[in-house]
Coordinates of C-alpha atoms in Angstrom, one line a residue:
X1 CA 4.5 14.7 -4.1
X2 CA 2.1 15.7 -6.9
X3 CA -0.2 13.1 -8.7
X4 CA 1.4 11.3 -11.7
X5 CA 0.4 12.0 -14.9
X6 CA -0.5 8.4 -16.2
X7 CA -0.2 7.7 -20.0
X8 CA -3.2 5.9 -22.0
X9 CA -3.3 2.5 -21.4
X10 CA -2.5 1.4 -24.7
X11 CA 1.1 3.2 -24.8
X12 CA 4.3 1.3 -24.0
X13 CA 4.7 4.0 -21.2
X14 CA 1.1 3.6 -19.7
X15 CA 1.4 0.2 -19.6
X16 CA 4.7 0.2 -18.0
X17 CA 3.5 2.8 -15.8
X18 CA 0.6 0.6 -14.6
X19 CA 2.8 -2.0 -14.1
X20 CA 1.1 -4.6 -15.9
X21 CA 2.6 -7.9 -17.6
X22 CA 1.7 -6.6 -20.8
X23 CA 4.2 -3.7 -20.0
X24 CA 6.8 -6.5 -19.9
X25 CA 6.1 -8.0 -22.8
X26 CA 5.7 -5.3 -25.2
X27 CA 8.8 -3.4 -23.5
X28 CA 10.5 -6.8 -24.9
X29 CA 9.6 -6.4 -28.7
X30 CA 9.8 -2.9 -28.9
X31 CA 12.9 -1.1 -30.0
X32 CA 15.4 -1.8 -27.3
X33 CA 15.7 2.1 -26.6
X34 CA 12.2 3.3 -26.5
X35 CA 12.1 0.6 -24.2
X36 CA 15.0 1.5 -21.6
X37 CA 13.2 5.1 -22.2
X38 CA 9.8 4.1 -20.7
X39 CA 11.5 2.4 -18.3
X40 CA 13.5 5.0 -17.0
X41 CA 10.6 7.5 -16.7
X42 CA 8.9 5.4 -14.6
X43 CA 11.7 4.6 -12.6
X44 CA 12.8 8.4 -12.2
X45 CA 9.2 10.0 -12.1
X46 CA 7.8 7.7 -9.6
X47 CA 3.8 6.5 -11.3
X48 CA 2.2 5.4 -8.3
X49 CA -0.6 7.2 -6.7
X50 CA 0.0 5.5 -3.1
X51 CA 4.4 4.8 -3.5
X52 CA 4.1 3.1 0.1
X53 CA 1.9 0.2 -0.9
X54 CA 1.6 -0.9 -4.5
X55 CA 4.7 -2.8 -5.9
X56 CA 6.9 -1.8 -8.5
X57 CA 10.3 -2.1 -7.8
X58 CA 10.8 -5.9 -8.6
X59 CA 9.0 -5.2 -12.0
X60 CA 11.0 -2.3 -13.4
X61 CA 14.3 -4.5 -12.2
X62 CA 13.0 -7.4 -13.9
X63 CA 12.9 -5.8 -16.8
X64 CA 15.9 -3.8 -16.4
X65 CA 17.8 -7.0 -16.7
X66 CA 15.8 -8.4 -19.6
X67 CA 16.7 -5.6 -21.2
X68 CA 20.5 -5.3 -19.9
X69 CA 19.4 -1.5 -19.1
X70 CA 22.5 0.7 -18.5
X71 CA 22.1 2.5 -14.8
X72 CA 23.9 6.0 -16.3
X73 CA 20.1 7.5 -16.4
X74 CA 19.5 6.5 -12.5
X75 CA 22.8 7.7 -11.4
X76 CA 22.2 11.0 -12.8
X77 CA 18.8 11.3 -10.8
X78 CA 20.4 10.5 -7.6
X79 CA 22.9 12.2 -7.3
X80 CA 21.8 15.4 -9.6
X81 CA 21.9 18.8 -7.4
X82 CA 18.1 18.7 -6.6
X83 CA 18.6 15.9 -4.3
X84 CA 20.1 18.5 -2.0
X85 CA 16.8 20.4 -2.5
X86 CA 13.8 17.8 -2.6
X87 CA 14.8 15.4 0.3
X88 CA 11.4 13.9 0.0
X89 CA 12.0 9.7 -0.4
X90 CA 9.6 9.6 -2.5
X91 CA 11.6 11.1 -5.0
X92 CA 14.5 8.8 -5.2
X93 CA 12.7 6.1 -2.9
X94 CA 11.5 3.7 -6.4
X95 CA 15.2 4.2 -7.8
X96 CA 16.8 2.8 -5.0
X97 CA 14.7 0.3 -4.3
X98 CA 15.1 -0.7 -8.1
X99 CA 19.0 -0.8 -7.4
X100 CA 18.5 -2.9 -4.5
X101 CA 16.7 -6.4 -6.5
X102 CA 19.3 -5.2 -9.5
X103 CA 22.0 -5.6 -6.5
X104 CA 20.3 -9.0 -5.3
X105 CA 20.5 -10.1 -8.5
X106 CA 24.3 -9.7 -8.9
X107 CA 24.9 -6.3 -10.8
X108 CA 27.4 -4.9 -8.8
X109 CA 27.1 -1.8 -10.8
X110 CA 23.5 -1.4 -8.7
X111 CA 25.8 -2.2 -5.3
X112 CA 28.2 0.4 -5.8
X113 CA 25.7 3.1 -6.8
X114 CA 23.9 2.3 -3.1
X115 CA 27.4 2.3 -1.4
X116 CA 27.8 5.5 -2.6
X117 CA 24.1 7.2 -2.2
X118 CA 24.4 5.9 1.4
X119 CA 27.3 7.7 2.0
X120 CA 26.8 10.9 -0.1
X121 CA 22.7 10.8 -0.7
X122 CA 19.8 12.8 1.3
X123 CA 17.9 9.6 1.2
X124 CA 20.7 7.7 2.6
X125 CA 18.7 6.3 5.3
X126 CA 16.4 3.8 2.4
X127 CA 19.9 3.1 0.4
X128 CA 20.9 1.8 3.8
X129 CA 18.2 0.1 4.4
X130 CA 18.5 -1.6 0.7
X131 CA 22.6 -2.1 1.6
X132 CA 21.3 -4.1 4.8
X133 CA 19.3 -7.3 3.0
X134 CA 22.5 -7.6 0.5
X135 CA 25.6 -6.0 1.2
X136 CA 28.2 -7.9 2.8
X137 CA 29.9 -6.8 6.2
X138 CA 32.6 -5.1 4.9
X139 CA 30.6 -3.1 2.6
X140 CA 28.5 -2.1 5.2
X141 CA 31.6 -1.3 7.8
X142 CA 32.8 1.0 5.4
X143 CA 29.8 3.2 5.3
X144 CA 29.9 3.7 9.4
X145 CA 32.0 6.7 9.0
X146 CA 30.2 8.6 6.4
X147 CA 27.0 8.4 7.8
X148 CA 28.0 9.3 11.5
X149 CA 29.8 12.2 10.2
X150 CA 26.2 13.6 8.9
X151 CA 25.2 13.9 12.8
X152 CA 26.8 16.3 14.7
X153 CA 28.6 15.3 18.6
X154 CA 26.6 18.4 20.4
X155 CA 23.6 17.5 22.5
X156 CA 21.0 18.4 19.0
X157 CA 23.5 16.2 16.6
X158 CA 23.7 13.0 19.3
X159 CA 19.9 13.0 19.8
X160 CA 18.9 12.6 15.5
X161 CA 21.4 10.2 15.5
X162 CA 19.5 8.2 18.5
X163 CA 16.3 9.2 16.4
X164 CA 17.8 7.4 13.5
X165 CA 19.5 4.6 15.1
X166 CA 15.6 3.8 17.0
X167 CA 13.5 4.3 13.8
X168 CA 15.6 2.4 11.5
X169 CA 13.5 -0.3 9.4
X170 CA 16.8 -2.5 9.1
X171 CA 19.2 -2.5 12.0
X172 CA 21.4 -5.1 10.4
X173 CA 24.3 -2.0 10.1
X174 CA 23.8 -0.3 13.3
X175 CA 24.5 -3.6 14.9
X176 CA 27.6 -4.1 13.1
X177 CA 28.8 -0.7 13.9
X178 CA 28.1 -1.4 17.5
X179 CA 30.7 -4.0 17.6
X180 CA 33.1 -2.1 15.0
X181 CA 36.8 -2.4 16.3
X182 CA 37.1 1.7 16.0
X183 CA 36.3 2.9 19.5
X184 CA 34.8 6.1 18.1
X185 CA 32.1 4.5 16.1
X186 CA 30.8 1.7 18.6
X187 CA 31.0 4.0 21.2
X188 CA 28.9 6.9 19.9
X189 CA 26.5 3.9 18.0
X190 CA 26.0 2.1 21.4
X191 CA 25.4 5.6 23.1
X192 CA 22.9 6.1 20.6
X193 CA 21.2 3.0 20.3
X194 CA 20.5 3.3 24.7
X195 CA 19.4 7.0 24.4
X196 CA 16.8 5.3 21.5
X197 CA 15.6 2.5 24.1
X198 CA 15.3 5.3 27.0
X199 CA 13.0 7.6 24.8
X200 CA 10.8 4.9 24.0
X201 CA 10.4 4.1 27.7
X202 CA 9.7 7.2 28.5
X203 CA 6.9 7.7 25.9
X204 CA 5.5 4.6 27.1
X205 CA 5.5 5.8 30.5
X206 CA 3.5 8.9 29.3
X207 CA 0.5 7.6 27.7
X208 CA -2.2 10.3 27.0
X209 CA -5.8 10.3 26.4
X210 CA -8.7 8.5 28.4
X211 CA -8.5 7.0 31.7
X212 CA -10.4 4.6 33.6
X213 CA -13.3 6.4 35.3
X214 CA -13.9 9.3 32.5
X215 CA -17.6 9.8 32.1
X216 CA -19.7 9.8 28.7
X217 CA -18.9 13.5 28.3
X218 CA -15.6 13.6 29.1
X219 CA -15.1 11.1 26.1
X220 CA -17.3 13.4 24.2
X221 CA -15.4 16.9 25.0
X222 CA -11.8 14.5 24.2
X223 CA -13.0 14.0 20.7
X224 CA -14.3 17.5 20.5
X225 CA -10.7 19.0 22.0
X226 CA -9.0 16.5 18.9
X227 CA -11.4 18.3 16.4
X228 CA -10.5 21.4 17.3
X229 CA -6.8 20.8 16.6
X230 CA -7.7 19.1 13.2
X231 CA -7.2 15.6 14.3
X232 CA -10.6 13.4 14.3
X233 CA -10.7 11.3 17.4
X234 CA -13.9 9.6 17.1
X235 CA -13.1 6.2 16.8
X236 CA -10.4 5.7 19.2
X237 CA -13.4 7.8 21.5
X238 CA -16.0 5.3 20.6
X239 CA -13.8 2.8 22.1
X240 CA -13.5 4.7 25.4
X241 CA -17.2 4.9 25.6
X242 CA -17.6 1.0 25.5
X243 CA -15.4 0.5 28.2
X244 CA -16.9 3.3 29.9
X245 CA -20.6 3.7 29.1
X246 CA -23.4 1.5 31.1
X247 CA -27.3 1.3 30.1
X248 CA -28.1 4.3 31.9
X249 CA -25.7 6.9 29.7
X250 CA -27.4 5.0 26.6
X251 CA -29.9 8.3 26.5
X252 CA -26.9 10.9 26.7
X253 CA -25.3 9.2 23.9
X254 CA -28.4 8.9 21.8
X255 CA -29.1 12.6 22.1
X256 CA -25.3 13.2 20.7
X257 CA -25.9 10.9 17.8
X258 CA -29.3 13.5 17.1
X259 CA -27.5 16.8 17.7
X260 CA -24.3 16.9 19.7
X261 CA -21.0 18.5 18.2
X262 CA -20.0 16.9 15.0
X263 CA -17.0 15.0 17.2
X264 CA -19.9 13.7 19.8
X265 CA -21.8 12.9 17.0
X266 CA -19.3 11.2 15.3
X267 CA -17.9 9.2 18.2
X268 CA -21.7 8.4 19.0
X269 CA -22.9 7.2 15.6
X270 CA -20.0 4.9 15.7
X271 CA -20.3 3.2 18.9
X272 CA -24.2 3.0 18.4
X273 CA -22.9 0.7 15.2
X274 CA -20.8 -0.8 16.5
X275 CA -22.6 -1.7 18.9
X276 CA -25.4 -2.8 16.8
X277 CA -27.8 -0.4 19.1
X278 CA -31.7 -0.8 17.3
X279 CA -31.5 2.8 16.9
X280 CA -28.5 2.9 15.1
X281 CA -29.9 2.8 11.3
X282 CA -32.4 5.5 11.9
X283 CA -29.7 7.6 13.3
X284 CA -27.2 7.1 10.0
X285 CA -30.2 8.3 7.7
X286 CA -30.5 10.8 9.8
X287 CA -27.2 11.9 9.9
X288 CA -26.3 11.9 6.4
X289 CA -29.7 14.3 5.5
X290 CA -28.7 17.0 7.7
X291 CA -24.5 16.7 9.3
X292 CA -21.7 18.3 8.0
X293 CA -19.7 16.5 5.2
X294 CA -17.5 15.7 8.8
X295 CA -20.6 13.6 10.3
X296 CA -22.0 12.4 6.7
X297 CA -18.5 10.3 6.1
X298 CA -18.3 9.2 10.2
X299 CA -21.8 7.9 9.5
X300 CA -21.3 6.3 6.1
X301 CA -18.2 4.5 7.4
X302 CA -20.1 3.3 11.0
X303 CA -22.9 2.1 9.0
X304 CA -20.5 0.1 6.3
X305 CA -19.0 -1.6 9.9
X306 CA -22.5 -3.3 10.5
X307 CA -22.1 -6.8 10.2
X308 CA -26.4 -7.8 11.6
X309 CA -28.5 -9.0 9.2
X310 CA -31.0 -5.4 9.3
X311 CA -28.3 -3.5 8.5
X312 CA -28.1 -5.5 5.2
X313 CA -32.0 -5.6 4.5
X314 CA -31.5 -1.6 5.1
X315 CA -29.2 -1.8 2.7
X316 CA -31.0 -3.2 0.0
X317 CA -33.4 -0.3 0.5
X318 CA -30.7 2.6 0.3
X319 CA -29.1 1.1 -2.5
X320 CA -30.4 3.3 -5.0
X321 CA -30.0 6.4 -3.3
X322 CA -27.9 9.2 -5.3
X323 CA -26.1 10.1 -2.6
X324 CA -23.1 8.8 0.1
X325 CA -25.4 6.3 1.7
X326 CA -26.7 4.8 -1.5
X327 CA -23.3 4.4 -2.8
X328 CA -22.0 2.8 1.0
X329 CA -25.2 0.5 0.9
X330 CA -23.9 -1.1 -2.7
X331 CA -20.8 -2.2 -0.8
X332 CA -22.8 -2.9 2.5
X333 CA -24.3 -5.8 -0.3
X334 CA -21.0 -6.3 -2.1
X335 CA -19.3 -7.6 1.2
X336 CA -22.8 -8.9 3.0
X337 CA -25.4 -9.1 0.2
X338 CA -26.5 -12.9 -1.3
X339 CA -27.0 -13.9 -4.7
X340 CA -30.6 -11.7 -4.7
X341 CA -28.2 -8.3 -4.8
X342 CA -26.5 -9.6 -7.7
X343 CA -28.6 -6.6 -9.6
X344 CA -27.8 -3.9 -7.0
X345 CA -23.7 -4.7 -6.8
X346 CA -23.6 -4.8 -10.8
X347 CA -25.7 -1.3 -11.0
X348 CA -23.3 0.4 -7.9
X349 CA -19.8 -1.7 -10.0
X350 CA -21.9 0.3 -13.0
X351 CA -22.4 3.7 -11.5
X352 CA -19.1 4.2 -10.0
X353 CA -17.5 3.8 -13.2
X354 CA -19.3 5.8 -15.0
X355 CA -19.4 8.7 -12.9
X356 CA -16.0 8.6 -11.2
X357 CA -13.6 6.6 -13.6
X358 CA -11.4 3.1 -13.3
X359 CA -9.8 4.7 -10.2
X360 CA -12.7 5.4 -8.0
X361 CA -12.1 4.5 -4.5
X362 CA -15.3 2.7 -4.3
X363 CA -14.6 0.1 -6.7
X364 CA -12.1 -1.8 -4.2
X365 CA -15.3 -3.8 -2.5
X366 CA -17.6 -3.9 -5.1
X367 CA -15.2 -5.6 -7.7
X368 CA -14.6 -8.1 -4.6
X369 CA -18.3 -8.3 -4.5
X370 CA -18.6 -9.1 -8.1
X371 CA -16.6 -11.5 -7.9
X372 CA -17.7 -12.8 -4.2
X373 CA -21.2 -13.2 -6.1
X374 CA -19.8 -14.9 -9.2
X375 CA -21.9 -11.8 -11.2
X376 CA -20.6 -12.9 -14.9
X377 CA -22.8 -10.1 -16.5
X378 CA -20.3 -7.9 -14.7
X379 CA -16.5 -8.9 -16.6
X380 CA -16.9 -6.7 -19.7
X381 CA -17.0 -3.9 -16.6
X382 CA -14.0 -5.8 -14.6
X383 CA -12.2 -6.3 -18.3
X384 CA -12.0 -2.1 -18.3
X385 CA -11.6 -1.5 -14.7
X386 CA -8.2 -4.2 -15.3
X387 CA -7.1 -2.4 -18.4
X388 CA -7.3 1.1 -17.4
X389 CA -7.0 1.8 -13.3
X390 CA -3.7 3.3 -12.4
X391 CA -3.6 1.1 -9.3
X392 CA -2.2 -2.3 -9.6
X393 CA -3.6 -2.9 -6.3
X394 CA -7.3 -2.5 -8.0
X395 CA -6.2 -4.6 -11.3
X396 CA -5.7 -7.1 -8.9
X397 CA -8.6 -7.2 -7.5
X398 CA -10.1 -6.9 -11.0
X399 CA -8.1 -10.0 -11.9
X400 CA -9.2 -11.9 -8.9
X401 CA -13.0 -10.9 -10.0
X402 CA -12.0 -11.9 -13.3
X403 CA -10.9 -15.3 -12.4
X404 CA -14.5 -15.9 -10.9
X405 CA -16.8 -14.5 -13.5
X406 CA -15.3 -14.5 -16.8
X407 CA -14.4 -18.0 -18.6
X408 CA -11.7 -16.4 -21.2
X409 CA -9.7 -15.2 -18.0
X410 CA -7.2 -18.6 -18.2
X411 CA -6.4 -18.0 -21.4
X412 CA -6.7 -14.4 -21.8
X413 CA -5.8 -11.6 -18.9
X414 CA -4.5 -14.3 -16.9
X415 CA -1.4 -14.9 -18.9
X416 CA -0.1 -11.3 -18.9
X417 CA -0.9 -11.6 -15.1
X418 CA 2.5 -13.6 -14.6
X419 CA 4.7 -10.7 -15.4
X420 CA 2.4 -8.1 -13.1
X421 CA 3.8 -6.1 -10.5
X422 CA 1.8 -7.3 -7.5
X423 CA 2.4 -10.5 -6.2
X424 CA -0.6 -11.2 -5.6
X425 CA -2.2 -10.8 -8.7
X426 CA 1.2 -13.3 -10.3
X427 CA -0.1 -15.5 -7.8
X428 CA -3.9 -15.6 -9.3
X429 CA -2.5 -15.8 -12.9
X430 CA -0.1 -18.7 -11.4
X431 CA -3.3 -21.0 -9.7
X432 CA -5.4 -20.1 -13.6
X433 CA -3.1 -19.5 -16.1
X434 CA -3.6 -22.0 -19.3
X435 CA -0.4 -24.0 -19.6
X436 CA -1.3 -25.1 -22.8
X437 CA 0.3 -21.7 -24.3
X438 CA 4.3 -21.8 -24.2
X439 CA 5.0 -19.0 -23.0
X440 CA 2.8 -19.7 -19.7
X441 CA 5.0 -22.6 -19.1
X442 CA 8.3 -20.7 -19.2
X443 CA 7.3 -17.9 -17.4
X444 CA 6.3 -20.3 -14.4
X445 CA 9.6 -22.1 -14.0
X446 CA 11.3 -19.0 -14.1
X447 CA 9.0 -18.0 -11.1
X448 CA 9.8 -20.9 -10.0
X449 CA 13.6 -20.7 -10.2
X450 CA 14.1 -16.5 -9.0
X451 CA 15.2 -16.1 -5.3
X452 CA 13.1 -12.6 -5.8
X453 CA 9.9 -14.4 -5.9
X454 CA 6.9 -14.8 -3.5
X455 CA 6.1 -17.8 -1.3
X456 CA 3.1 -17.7 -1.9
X457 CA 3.5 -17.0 -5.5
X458 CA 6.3 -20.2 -5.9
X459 CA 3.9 -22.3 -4.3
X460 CA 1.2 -21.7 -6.9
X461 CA 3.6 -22.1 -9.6
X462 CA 4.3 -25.6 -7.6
X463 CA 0.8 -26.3 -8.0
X464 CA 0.6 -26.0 -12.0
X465 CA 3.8 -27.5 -12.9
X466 CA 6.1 -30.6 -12.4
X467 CA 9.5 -31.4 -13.7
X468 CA 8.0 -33.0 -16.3
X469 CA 5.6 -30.7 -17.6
X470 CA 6.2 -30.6 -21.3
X471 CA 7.2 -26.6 -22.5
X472 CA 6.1 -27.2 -26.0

């Protein structure tokens, strides 16, 4: 799936993209179809840079039934010709999810579209899978003889259909289908479901990789042999060596760590860390001057895993480097640092937004470290990251940062955080929101009241309000 193009953030469509409250809100005082037209682009052309982890589904439903959104524009992406052609989920993964809380929520439209994906669909598997949580049993009965007609009965149709049967995420309809009253679906389903069970046995019975009583360079040519077929094994191979290395083979792994293969010298650098070997600090800086890019990013990672107190105080001295090590050693202080680094987190939070943008991957842990320190200086740089990163996941954070450094964040950021796409960040705005403002109040019994909602989220709305609390 290619990158999405992401809108500015001050468009109805970037916001909505981004999945931020404010996307909510505007969406509800704009002209209802320019509204139900962002909406649908986001729904169809999926915005998120990683679909399998940040949140959007609930949001765009949400708002598809604020908005009383017609699903015409969603059926026509399903079931359009190229779903024959691009059987990636990720292309119709976000609209079916988006069907399945529109389903929860009683529009039976949104039912009957996944009863019939299921059946007809190429992802039928995740329609299923949304059919399982809501669908009732006889709904889900009548789909057992459209999706077992996908698999053929030779030998090559029977085993996809155990494949499927063992990796489904919700096994709600195989069950039922196990116990249908139709001798030709229970029977092949049960067939299926033991061949499933015996596979997994069997790979369990043929574990592969180190065994007791490997040496030091046996571990080291295993890595090596991983390398050479493009998968890195060093860190499952620095576990082998500490069940398997003693003081004496302490030599033979420094000398990788200096100049052994990039996978010995990756697997060493990272037991040496881990470890917390006295050695290992000198052996990162080495490392990072003179390895491959391979070795650089094994040592930069190794060294971020050090938990001792010198690997902090090193830390502080690599901080300004202009290089992968300077940049690891602001978050090395970001997670580890005290109030004294204060300085160096708020010039790395700085740097990395200047030089690489809202998104930058190293922003994660130093935005938690802003906030961890309670660095105020640093929210006009959390205010940006929050308005403009494409990743909810990184608002969030921003939010949580917010929440700690920047005394306008109750009554400001916090409020649009209750229609947010990430729990999590609907949870923050829940435990700071100001309830003096109206529509704060509303918005938290109606978290209060959805079945859709969090836990953890309903609990903090528990927290700010009572049935008494005034709404005016």
């Amino acid at each position: 799936m290619f990158d999405p193009v992401i809108a500015p953030s001050g468009t109805l469509l970037g916001l909505l993209q981004r999945g931020r409250g404010d996307g909510t809100l505007h969406a509800l005082t704009a002209p209802r179809a320019e509204a139900l037209a962002a909406l649908n682009h986001c729904v169809l052309r999926d915005p998120r840079h990683d679909w399998q982890v940040e949140n959007r589904s609930l949001y765009y439903a949400r708002l598809f039934l604020d908005l009383d959104g017609e699903l015409d524009r969603i059926e026509e992406h399903l079931f359009d010709p190229e779903d024959a052609l691009d059987t990636d989920e990720s292309r119709t993964g976000l609209a079916l999810a988006v069907l399945g809380h529109l389903a929860s929520y009683g529009r039976r439209d949104a039912l009957a579209l996944l009863r019939r994906y299921a059946a007809t669909g190429a992802n039928w598997a995740w329609a299923l899978d949304e059919l399982a949580l809501r669908d009732d049993d006889a709904g889900l009965r009548a789909l057992a003889a459209p999706v077992l007609a996908r698999f053929a009965t030779d030998a090559e149709g029977e085993a996809e259909l155990a494949a499927a049967v063992r990796d489904a995420f919700e096994p709600r309809p195989w069950r039922l289908w196990a116990e249908d009253p139709r001798e030709s679906v229970a029977t092949r389903v049960r067939a299926a479901h033991e061949t499933g069970c015996f596979d997994l046995w069997q790979r369990q019975m043929r574990p592969t990789g180190p065994r007791p009583g490997w040496s030091v360079q046996a571990v080291f040519e295993w890595a090596q042999q991983g390398a050479e077929r493009g998968a890195a094994r060093h860190v499952p191979a620095a576990r082998c060596l500490t069940a398997v290395a003693g003081p004496q083979d302490r030599p033979e792994i420094l000398r990788a760590a200096r100049a052994g293969t990039d996978a010995a010298r990756c697997t060493a650098l990272r037991y040496l860390a881990d470890g917390g070997d006295p050695d290992a600090l000198d052996l990162i800086e080495s490392a990072v001057s003179d390895g491959s890019a391979t070795v650089v990013e094994a040592a930069v990672d190794a060294f971020e895993r050090m938990r001792g107190a010198a690997a902090v105080d090193r830390a502080r001295g690599w901080a300004r480097r202009p290089d992968p090590l300077g940049a690891a050693a602001g978050r090395v202080l970001a997670c580890r640092g005290a109030v004294r680094d204060r300085d160096l987190v708020l010039a790395a939070l700085r740097e990395a937004v200047r030089g690489e943008g809202p998104d930058a991957p190293t922003l994660w842990t130093l935005v938690d470290g802003a906030g961890r320190l309670g660095i105020t200086c640093a929210a006009p740089v959390l205010r940006h990251i929050y308005r403009e990163t494409a990743s909810s996941h990184l608002r969030g954070r921003a939010a949580r940062a917010l929440a700690a450094t920047d005394p306008s964040f109750p009554t400001g950021f916090a409020v649009e955080c209750l229609w947010d796409c990430e729990e999590t960040t609907r949870e923050i705005a829940a435990r700071h929101a100001e309830t003096g403002d109206t529509r704060v109040v509303e918005r938290l019994r109606r978290l209060a009241a959805d079945p859709a909602e969090e836990d953890e989220v309903q609990t903090a709305v528990r927290s700010r309000i009572g049935p008494d609390t005034p709404t005016a």
